[in-house]
Every structure is written in structure tokens, then in C-alpha cells.
Short mmCIF file of C-alpha atoms and ligand atoms in Angstrom, two decimals:
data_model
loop_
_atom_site.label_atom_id
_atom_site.label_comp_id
_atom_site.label_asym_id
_atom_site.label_seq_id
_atom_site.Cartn_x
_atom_site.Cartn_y
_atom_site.Cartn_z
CA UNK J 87 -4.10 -5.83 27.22
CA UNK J 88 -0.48 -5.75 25.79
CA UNK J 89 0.14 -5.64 22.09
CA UNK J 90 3.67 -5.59 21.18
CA UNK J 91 5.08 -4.55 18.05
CA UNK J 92 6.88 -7.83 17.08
CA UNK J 93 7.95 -11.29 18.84
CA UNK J 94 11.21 -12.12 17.46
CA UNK J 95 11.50 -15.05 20.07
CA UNK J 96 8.26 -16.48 19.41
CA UNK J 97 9.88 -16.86 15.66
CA UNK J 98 12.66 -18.99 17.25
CA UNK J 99 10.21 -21.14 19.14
CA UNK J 100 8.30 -22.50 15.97
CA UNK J 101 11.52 -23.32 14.14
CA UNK J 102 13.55 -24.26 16.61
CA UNK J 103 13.15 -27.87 16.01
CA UNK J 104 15.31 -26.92 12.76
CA UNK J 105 17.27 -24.03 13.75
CA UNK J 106 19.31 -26.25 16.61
CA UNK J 107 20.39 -28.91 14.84
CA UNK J 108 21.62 -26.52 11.77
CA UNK J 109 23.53 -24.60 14.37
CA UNK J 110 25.41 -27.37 15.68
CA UNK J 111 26.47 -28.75 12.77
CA UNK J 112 27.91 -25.64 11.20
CA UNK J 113 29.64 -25.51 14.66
CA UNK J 114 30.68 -28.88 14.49
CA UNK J 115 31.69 -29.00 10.74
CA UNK J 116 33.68 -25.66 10.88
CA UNK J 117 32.27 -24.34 7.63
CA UNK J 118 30.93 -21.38 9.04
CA UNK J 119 31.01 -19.39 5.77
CA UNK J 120 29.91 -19.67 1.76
CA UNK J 121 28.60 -23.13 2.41
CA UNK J 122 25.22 -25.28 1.66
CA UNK J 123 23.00 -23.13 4.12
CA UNK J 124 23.97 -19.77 1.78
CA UNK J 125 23.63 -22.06 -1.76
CA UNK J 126 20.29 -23.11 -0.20
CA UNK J 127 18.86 -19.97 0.89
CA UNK J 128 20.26 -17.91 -2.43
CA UNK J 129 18.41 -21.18 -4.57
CA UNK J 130 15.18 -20.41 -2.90
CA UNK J 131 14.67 -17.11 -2.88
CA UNK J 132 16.13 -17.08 -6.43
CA UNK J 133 13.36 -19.58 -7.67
CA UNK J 134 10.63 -18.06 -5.31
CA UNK J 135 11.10 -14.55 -6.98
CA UNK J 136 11.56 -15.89 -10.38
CA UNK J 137 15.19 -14.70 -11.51
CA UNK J 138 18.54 -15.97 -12.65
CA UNK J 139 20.51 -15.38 -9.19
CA UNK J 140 20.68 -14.30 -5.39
CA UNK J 141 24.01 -14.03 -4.21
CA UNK J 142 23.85 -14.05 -0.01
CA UNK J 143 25.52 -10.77 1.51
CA UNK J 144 26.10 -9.30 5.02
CA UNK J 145 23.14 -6.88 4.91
CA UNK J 146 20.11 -5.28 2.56
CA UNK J 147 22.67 -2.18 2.47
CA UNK J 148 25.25 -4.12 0.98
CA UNK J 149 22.50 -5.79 -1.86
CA UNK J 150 22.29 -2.36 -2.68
CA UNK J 151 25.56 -0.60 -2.45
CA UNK J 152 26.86 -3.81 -4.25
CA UNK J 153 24.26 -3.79 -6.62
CA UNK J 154 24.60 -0.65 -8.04
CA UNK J 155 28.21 -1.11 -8.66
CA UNK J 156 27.93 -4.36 -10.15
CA UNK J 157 25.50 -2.27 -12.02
CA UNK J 158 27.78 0.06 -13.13
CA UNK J 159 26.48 3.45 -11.57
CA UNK J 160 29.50 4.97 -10.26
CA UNK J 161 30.64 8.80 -9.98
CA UNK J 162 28.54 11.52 -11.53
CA UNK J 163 25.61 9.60 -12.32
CA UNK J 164 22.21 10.60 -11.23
CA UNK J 165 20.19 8.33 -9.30
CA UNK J 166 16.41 8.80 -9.29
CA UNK J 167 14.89 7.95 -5.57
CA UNK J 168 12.44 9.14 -2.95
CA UNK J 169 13.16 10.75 0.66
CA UNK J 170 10.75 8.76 2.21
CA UNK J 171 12.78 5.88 2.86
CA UNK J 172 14.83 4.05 5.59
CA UNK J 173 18.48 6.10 5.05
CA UNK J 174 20.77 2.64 3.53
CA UNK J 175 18.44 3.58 0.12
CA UNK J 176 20.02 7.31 0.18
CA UNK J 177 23.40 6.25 1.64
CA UNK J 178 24.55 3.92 -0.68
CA UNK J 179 23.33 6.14 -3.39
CA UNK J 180 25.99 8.54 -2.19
CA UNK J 181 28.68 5.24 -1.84
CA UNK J 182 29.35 5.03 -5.51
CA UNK J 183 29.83 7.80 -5.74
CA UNK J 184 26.53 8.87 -7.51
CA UNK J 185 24.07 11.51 -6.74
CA UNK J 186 20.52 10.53 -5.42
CA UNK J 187 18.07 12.89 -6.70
CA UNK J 188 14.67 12.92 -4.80
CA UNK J 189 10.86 13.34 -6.03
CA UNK J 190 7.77 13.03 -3.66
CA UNK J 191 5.83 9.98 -2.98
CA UNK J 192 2.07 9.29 -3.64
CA UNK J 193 0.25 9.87 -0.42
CA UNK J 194 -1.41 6.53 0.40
CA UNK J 195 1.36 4.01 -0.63
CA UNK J 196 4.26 6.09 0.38
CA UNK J 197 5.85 5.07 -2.79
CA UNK J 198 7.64 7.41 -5.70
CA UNK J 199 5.31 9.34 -7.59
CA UNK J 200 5.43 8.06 -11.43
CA UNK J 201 4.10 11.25 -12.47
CA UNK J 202 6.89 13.13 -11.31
CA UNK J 203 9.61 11.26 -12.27
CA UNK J 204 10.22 12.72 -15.92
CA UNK J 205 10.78 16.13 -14.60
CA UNK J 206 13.74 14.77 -12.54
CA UNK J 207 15.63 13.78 -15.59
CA UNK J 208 18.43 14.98 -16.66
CA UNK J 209 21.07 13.87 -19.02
CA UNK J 210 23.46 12.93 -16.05
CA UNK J 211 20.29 10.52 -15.08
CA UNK J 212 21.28 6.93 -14.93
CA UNK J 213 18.87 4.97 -12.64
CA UNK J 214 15.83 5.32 -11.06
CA UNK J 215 15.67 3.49 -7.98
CA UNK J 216 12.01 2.82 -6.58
CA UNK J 217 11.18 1.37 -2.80
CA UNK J 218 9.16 -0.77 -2.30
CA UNK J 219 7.99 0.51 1.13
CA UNK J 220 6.12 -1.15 3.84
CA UNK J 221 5.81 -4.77 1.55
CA UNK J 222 4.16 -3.52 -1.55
CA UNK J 223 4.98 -2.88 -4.87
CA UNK J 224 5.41 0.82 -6.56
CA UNK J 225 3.90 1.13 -9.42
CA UNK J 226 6.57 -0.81 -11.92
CA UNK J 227 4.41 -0.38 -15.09
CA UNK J 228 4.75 3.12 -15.24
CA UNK J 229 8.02 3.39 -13.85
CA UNK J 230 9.33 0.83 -16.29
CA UNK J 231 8.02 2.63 -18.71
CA UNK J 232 9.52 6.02 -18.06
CA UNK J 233 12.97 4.01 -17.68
CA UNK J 234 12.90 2.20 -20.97
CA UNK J 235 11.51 5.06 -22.70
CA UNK J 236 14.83 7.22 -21.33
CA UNK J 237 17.21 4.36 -21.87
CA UNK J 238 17.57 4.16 -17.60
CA UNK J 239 18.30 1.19 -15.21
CA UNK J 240 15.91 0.89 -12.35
CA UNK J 241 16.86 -0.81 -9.37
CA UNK J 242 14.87 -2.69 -6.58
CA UNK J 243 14.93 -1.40 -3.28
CA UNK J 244 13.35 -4.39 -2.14
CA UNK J 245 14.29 -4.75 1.71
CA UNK J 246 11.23 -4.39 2.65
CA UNK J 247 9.10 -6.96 0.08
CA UNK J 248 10.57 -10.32 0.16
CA UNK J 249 8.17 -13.15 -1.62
CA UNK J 250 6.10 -9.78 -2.82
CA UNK J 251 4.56 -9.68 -6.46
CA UNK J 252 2.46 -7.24 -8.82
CA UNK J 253 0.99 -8.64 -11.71
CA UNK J 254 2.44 -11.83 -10.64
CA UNK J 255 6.21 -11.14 -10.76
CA UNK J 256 7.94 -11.12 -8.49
CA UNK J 257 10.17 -7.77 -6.54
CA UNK J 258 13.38 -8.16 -8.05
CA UNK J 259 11.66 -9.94 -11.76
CA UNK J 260 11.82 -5.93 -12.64
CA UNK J 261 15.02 -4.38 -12.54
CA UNK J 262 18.66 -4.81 -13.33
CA UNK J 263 18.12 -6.22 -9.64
CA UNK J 264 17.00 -5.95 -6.35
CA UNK J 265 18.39 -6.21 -2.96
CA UNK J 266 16.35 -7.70 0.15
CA UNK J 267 16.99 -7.11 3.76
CA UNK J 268 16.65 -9.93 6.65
CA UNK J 269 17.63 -7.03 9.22
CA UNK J 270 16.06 -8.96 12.34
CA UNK J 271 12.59 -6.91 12.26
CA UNK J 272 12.21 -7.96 8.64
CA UNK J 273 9.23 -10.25 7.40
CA UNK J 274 12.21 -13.01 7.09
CA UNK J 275 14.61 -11.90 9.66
CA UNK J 276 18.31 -12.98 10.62
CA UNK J 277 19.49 -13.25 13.97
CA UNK J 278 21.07 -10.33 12.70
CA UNK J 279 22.16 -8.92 9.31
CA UNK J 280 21.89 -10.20 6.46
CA UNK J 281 21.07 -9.53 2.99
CA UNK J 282 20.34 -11.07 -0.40
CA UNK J 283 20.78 -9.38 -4.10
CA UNK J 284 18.47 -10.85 -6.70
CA UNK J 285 19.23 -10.52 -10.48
CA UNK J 286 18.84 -12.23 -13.90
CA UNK J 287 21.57 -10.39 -15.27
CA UNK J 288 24.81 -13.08 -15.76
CA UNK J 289 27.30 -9.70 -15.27
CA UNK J 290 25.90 -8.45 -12.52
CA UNK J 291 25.50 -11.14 -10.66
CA UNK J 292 29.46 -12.69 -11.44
CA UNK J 293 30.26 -8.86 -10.24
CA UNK J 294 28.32 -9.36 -6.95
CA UNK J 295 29.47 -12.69 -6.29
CA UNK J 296 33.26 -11.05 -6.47
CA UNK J 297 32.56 -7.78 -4.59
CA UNK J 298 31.48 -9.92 -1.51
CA UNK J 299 34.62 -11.16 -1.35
CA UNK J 300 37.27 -8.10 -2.31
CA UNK J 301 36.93 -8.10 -5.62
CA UNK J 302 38.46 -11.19 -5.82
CA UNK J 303 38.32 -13.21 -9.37
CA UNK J 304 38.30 -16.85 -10.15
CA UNK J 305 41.87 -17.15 -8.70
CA UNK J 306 42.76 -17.05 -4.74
CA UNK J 307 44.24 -13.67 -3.99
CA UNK J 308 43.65 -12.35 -7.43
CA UNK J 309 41.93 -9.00 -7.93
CA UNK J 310 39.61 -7.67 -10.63
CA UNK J 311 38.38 -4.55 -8.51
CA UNK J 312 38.15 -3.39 -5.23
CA UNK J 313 35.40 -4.55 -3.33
CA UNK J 314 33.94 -5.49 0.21
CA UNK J 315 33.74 -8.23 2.99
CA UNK J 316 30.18 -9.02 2.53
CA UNK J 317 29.62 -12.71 3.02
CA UNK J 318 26.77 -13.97 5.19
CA UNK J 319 27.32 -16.04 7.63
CA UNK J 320 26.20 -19.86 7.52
CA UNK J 321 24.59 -19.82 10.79
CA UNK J 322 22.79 -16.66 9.48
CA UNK J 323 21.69 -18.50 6.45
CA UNK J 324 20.79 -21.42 8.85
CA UNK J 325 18.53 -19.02 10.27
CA UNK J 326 16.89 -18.07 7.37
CA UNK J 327 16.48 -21.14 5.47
CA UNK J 328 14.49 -22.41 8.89
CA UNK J 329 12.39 -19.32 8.99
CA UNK J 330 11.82 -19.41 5.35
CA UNK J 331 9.12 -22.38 5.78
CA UNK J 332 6.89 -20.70 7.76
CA UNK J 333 7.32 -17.57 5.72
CA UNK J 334 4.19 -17.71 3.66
CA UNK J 335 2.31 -18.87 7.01
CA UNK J 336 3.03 -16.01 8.60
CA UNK J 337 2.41 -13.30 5.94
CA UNK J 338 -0.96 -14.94 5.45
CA UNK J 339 -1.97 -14.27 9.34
CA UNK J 340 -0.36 -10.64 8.49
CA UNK J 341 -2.68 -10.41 5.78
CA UNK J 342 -5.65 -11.37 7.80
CA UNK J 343 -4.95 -8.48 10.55
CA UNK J 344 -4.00 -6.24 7.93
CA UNK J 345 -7.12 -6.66 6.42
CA UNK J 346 -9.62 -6.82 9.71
CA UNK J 347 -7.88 -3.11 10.04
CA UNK J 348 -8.86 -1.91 6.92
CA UNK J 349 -12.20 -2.61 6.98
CA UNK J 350 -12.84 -1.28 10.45
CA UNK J 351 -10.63 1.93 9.61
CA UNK J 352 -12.09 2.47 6.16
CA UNK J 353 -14.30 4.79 7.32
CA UNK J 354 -12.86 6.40 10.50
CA UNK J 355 -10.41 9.61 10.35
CA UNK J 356 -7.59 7.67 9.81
CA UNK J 357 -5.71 7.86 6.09
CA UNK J 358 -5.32 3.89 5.78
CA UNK J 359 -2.77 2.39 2.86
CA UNK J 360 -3.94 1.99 -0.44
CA UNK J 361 -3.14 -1.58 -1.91
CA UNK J 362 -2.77 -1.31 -5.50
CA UNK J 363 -5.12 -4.26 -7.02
CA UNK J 364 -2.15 -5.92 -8.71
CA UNK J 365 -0.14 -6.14 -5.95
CA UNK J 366 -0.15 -9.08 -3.43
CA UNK J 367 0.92 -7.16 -0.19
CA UNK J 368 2.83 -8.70 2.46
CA UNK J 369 2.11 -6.23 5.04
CA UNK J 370 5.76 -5.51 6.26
CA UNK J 371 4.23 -2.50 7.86
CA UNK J 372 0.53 -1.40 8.48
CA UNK J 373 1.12 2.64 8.40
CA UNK J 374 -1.48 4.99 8.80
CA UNK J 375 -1.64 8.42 8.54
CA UNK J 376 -2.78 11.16 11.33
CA UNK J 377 -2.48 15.14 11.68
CA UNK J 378 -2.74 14.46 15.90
CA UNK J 379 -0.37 11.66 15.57
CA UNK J 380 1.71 12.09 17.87
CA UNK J 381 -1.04 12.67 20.65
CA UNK J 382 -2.80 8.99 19.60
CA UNK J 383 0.77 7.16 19.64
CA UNK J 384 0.96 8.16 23.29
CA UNK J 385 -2.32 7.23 23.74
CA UNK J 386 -1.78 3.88 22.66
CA UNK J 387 1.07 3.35 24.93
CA UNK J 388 -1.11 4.36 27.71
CA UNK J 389 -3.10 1.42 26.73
CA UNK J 390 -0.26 -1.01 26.13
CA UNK J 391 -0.16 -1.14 22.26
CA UNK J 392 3.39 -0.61 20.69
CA UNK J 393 3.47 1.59 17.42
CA UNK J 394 6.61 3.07 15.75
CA UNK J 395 7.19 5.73 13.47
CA UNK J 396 8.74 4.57 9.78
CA UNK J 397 9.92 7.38 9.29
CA UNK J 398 9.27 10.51 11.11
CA UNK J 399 12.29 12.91 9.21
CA UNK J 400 12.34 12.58 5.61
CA UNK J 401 16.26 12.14 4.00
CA UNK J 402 16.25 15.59 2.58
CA UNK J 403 15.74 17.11 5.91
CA UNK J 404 19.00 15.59 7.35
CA UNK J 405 22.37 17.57 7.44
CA UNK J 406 24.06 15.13 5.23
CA UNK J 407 21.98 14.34 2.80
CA UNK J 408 20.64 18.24 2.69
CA UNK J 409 22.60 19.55 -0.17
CA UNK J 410 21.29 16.49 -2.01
CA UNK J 411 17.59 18.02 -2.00
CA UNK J 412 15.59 21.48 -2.56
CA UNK J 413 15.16 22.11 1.42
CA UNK J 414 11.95 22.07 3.50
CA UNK J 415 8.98 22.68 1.21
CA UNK J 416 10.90 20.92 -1.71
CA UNK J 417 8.88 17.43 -1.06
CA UNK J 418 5.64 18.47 0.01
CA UNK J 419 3.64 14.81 0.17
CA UNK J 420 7.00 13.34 1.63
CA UNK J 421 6.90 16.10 4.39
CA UNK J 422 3.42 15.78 5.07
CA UNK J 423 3.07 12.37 5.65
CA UNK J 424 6.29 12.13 7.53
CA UNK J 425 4.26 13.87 10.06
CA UNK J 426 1.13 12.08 10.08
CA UNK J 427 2.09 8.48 9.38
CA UNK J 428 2.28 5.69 11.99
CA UNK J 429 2.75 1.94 12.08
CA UNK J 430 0.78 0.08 13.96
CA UNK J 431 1.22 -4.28 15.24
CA UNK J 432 0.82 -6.60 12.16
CA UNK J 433 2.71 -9.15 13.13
CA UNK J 434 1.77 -12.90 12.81
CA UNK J 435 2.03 -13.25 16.97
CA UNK J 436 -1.04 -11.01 17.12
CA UNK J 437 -4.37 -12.69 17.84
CA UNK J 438 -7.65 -11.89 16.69
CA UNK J 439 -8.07 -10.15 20.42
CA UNK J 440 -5.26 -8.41 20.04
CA UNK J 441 -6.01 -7.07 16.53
CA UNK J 442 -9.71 -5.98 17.33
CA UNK J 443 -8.30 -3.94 20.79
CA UNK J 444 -6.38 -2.10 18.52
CA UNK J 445 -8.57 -1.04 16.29
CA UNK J 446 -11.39 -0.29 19.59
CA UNK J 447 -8.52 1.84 21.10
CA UNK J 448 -7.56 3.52 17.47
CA UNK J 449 -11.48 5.03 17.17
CA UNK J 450 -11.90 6.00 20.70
CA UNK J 451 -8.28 7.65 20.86
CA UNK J 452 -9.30 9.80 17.08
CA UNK J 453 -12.82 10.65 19.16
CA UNK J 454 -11.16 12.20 21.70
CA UNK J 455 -8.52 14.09 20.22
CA UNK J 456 -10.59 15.24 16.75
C1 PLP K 646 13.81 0.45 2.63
C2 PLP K 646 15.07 -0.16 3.16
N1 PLP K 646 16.18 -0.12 2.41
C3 PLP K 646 17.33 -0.67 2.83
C4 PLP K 646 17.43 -1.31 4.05
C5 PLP K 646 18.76 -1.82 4.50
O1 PLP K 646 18.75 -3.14 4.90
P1 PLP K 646 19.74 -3.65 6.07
O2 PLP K 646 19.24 -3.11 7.35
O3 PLP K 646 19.61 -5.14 5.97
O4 PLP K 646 21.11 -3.20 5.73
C6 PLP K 646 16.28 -1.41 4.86
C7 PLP K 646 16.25 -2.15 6.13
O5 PLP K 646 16.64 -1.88 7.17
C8 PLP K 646 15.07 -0.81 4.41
O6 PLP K 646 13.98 -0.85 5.16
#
């Protein structure tokens, strides 16, 4: 059997029936940018998370970069993060001209360690900036906590947890703001790149809406800082406002595979992800975690089931971002589970079949090499 790691077409074929008209209109009309698809999409996802604003952009890198300058985190401050992350978190840290400091994660979610957080701080400190990895939330009580406490901002990296809550709120209903990613592979995917920045903060999102466009002000060809080309695309926004009703269709069916592998893996050698019980997951990845990793991923291609590493060198371990971070050994749970963890099908293509042959394949493959 064949279980591949995502269908991206087989997205197109259930929204099709709205996709193609969308398209040719916007190709008819000519208003291929900043028009009704982009106020549509930003006034849904703005009322589905449950803040003041989403302002489209070109990419989840740009919600972030843009973010954090609308923000006001520029040169010399100290941005709290973790290594374990996919490298636009780290990158645009580095952007604005701001330092990313890292801390380890917390084994089973992958997600920045609370506990160690404090330690980090220093008076230079000006945001910490959790991810939400793999579509769950970290643990915002605490780390709101620690940020109010030390008079810090904390910003979303929510690219990976569209439509995902904790306590009922909402990824992006914490922060200064939050910025979402509908990279193609993405829960809600572009046919491309695309982005979204959510925010209830009236400055920051007047700031974002003028740094997607050069920093331009109220007036045509008037400047009030120096900013980007970051618009998305109307036939990108097209995209997303067709995908965006089946969204909650197809995290459910993620939820139900995510779930049949739990329970069958709960008890086999595999570290499986810890859902905190506030959180509502939407499964953007299932990761486990395995020390012969690397010998059951090619076992699994040998059988025809897809699985990807996310992410197999933490950012501290790359040249640039080295002098950033305390070396190897520095992040001992990031290193660790940068070698053991694995992501595995959770897609809403995959059938029950499909799901079960995994999980037959996962406990024969960790019998064989234990
Ligand atoms: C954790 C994380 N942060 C940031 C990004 C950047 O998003 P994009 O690829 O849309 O620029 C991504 C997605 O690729 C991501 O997974």
C-alpha cells in the first residue's frame, strides 16, 4: 500500500467548483491585488481567531518579520525563542535587527520550556516569541505570565496553528500578534505563499497594513518608513477563501487519524506527542520520537509510507545562526529530539486503511530494530 505524506491536488478537486470561477474573474476584472478576496479572507480569519485585525501578506515570514517591526523590536533588543523551529522564526529575529536568544523545548510538545525562560532574561530582553509547533498551543498561561510579570511582548509564531485554541482562545487572541503561514503544505495552504498577521492592537496593525506596501501612508507615494512589497495576491486569497470551507472538515478527519495513532502507539516504544488538555490540536504534524529513527524512516519507505523529518538540525547548530547560541550541548532536549523525532501521514486524504497500515508497519519496524 502507498501512503503519501500529503495530496495537495486532491485539495483542488473538492473546491474546485469555487476555486475556477474566482480565478477567472480576478483574471477577467484585472484586480489582481488588495481586493475583496484579501478583505474576505483577512475578515474571516480575523473573526475565526477572535481579534481586532489580519492584514493579508506575501508569506508567514513576512507576518513575522513585519510583525515585529510594527511591534517595535528593532536593533539591540533581545528576543526570547526556541531552536527547534522551522528557520523564518530565527531569521526574521535577526531582520530587525534584534537578537534571538534560544532556551530548550519540553520533550513531548516540542514547544519552549516555561521553566526556563526566566533565566534567559536579561535587561536587553524585549519579547519572547513562542511556536506553536506542529498545530498546538505552548503553554500561554505560564508564558504570559513570565512576560507580564517582566513587562515583555510575546509574539505568536503561529504558522503552524491556524483555527487552533487553548482555553478557548484563539493563536493570535495572546500576543501583541501572531503571524500564520498558508506555505502550500500548511493545514490552509496557498497555491503558494502567503501569509496572514493577526492582531488586536490598532498601531500595529495600521503599521502592518503600511509596511506591506513600502511604508507607504494614507497618501499615494508618501512615506512614513521604509518597508516591504508584501501584498498577497488575489488569486492567492481566492485560493484560500475556497479552501477555508472545508478547513474545519478536514482538521476533524486529521484529528480522527491523529487520534487512532495515539491510542495504538500509547504503549509501543515510540515517544508519541503530548496534547496539553486545554488545547484543541489541529494536528499540523503527527511527530514522534525514536533513538533508531533513521533506520524505521527507511523502513517505511520500503513499505511505501512517506514520513519527513521537521526538523532534523536544530537553529543553533547552523553556521549562521551559531554565534547566536551556546554550541552543541547548549540545548540538550532540542538536540535530542532533533534526532529522534519523525512525522508521520496525518493528512485528511488518508483513509482508515491507510492510517491502520501505518501504525501495523510502525510496531513491526520498532520489533525489529529494538
Ligand atoms: C514555525 C514556522 N514559522 C514560520 C514559517 C514561515 O512561513 P512561510 O513559509 O509562509 O514564510 C513556517 C512555515 O513554513 C513555520 O513552519
Amino acid at each position: 500500500m502507498r501512503v503519501p505524506f500529503l495530496d495537495i491536488p486532491g485539495q483542488y478537486k473538492e473546491v474546485r467548483h469555487l476555486i475556477d470561477p474566482a480565478i477567472a474573474e480576478i483574471m477577467e476584472t484585472g484586480a489582481y491585488v488588495l481586493g475583496k478576496w484579501n478583505t474576505q479572507l483577512e475578515t474571516e480569519l480575523a473573526q475565526r481567531h477572535g481579534v481586532k485585525h489580519g492584514i493579508a501578506l506575501n508569506s508567514g515570514t513576512d507576518a513575522l518579520r513585519i510583525g515585529m517591526q510594527a511591534a517595535g523590536i528593532g536593533p539591540g533588543d533581545e528576543v526570547i525563542t526556541t531552536a527547534f523551529t522551522f528557520v523564518a522564526t530565527v531569521e526574521t529575529i535577526v531582520q530587525v535587527g534584534a537578537v534571538p536568544v534560544f532556551v530548550d523545548v519540553i520533550e513531548n510538545t516540542f514547544d519552549i520550556d516555561p521553566d526556563l525562560i526566566e533565566a534567559a532574561i536579561t535587561p536587553r530582553t524585549k519579547a519572547i516569541l513562542p511556536i506553536h509547533l506542529f498545530g498546538q498551543l505552548c503553554d500561554m498561561p505560564a508564558i504570559m505570565d513570565i512576560a507580564r510579570r517582566h513587562n515583555l511582548m510575546v509574539l505568536e509564531d503561529a504558522a503552524q496553528a491556524i483555527v487552533t485554541s487553548q482555553d478557548g482562545v484563539m493563536a493570535g487572541g495572546f500576543g501583541i500578534c501572531a503571524g500564520v503561514s498558508f506555505y502550500v503544505t500548511k493545514n490552509l495552504g496557498a497555491a503558494g505563499d502567503g501569509g496572514l498577521l493577526l492582531t488586536n492592537d490598532d498601531e500595529v496593525a495600521r503599521r502592518s497594513k503600511s509596511l506591506r506596501v513600502h511604508g507607504m501612508g494614507r497618501e499615494r507615494y508618501y512615506y512614513d518608513e521604509i518597508g516591504y512589497t508584501s501584498r498577497m495576491a488575489e488569486l492567492q486569497a481566492a485560493v484560500l477563501c475556497a479552501k477555508l470551507t472545508r478547513l474545519d472538515a478536514w482538521n476533524e478527519r486529521r484529528a480522527e487519524i491523529a487520534e487512532r495513532y495515539q491510542a495504538a502507539l500509547a504503549d509501543s516504544s515510540y515517544g508519541i506527542p503530548y496534547i496539553r488538555p486545554n488545547n484543541e490540536c489541529t494536528w499540523h504534524q503527527y511527530t514522534v520520537r525514536h533513538d533508531d529513527r533513521d533506520a524505521i524512516m527507511a523502513g517505511l519507505k520500503e513499505d511505501g509510507i512517506d514520513s519527513a523529518i521537521y526538523y532534523p538540525v536544530p537553529l543553533h547548530l547552523h553556521e549562521p545562526y551559531a554565534h547566536f547560541g551556546g554550541g552543541a550541548g547548549s540545548l540538550p532536549v532540542t538536540e535530542r529530539v532533533s534526532k529522534q523525532c519523525f512525522s508521520l501521514p496525518v493528512g485528511h486524504h488518508l483513509s482508515d486503511e491507510q492510517a491502520d497500515y501505518v501504525i501495523q508497519r510502525l510496531l513491526a519496524r520498532q520489533s525489529v530494530t529494538a
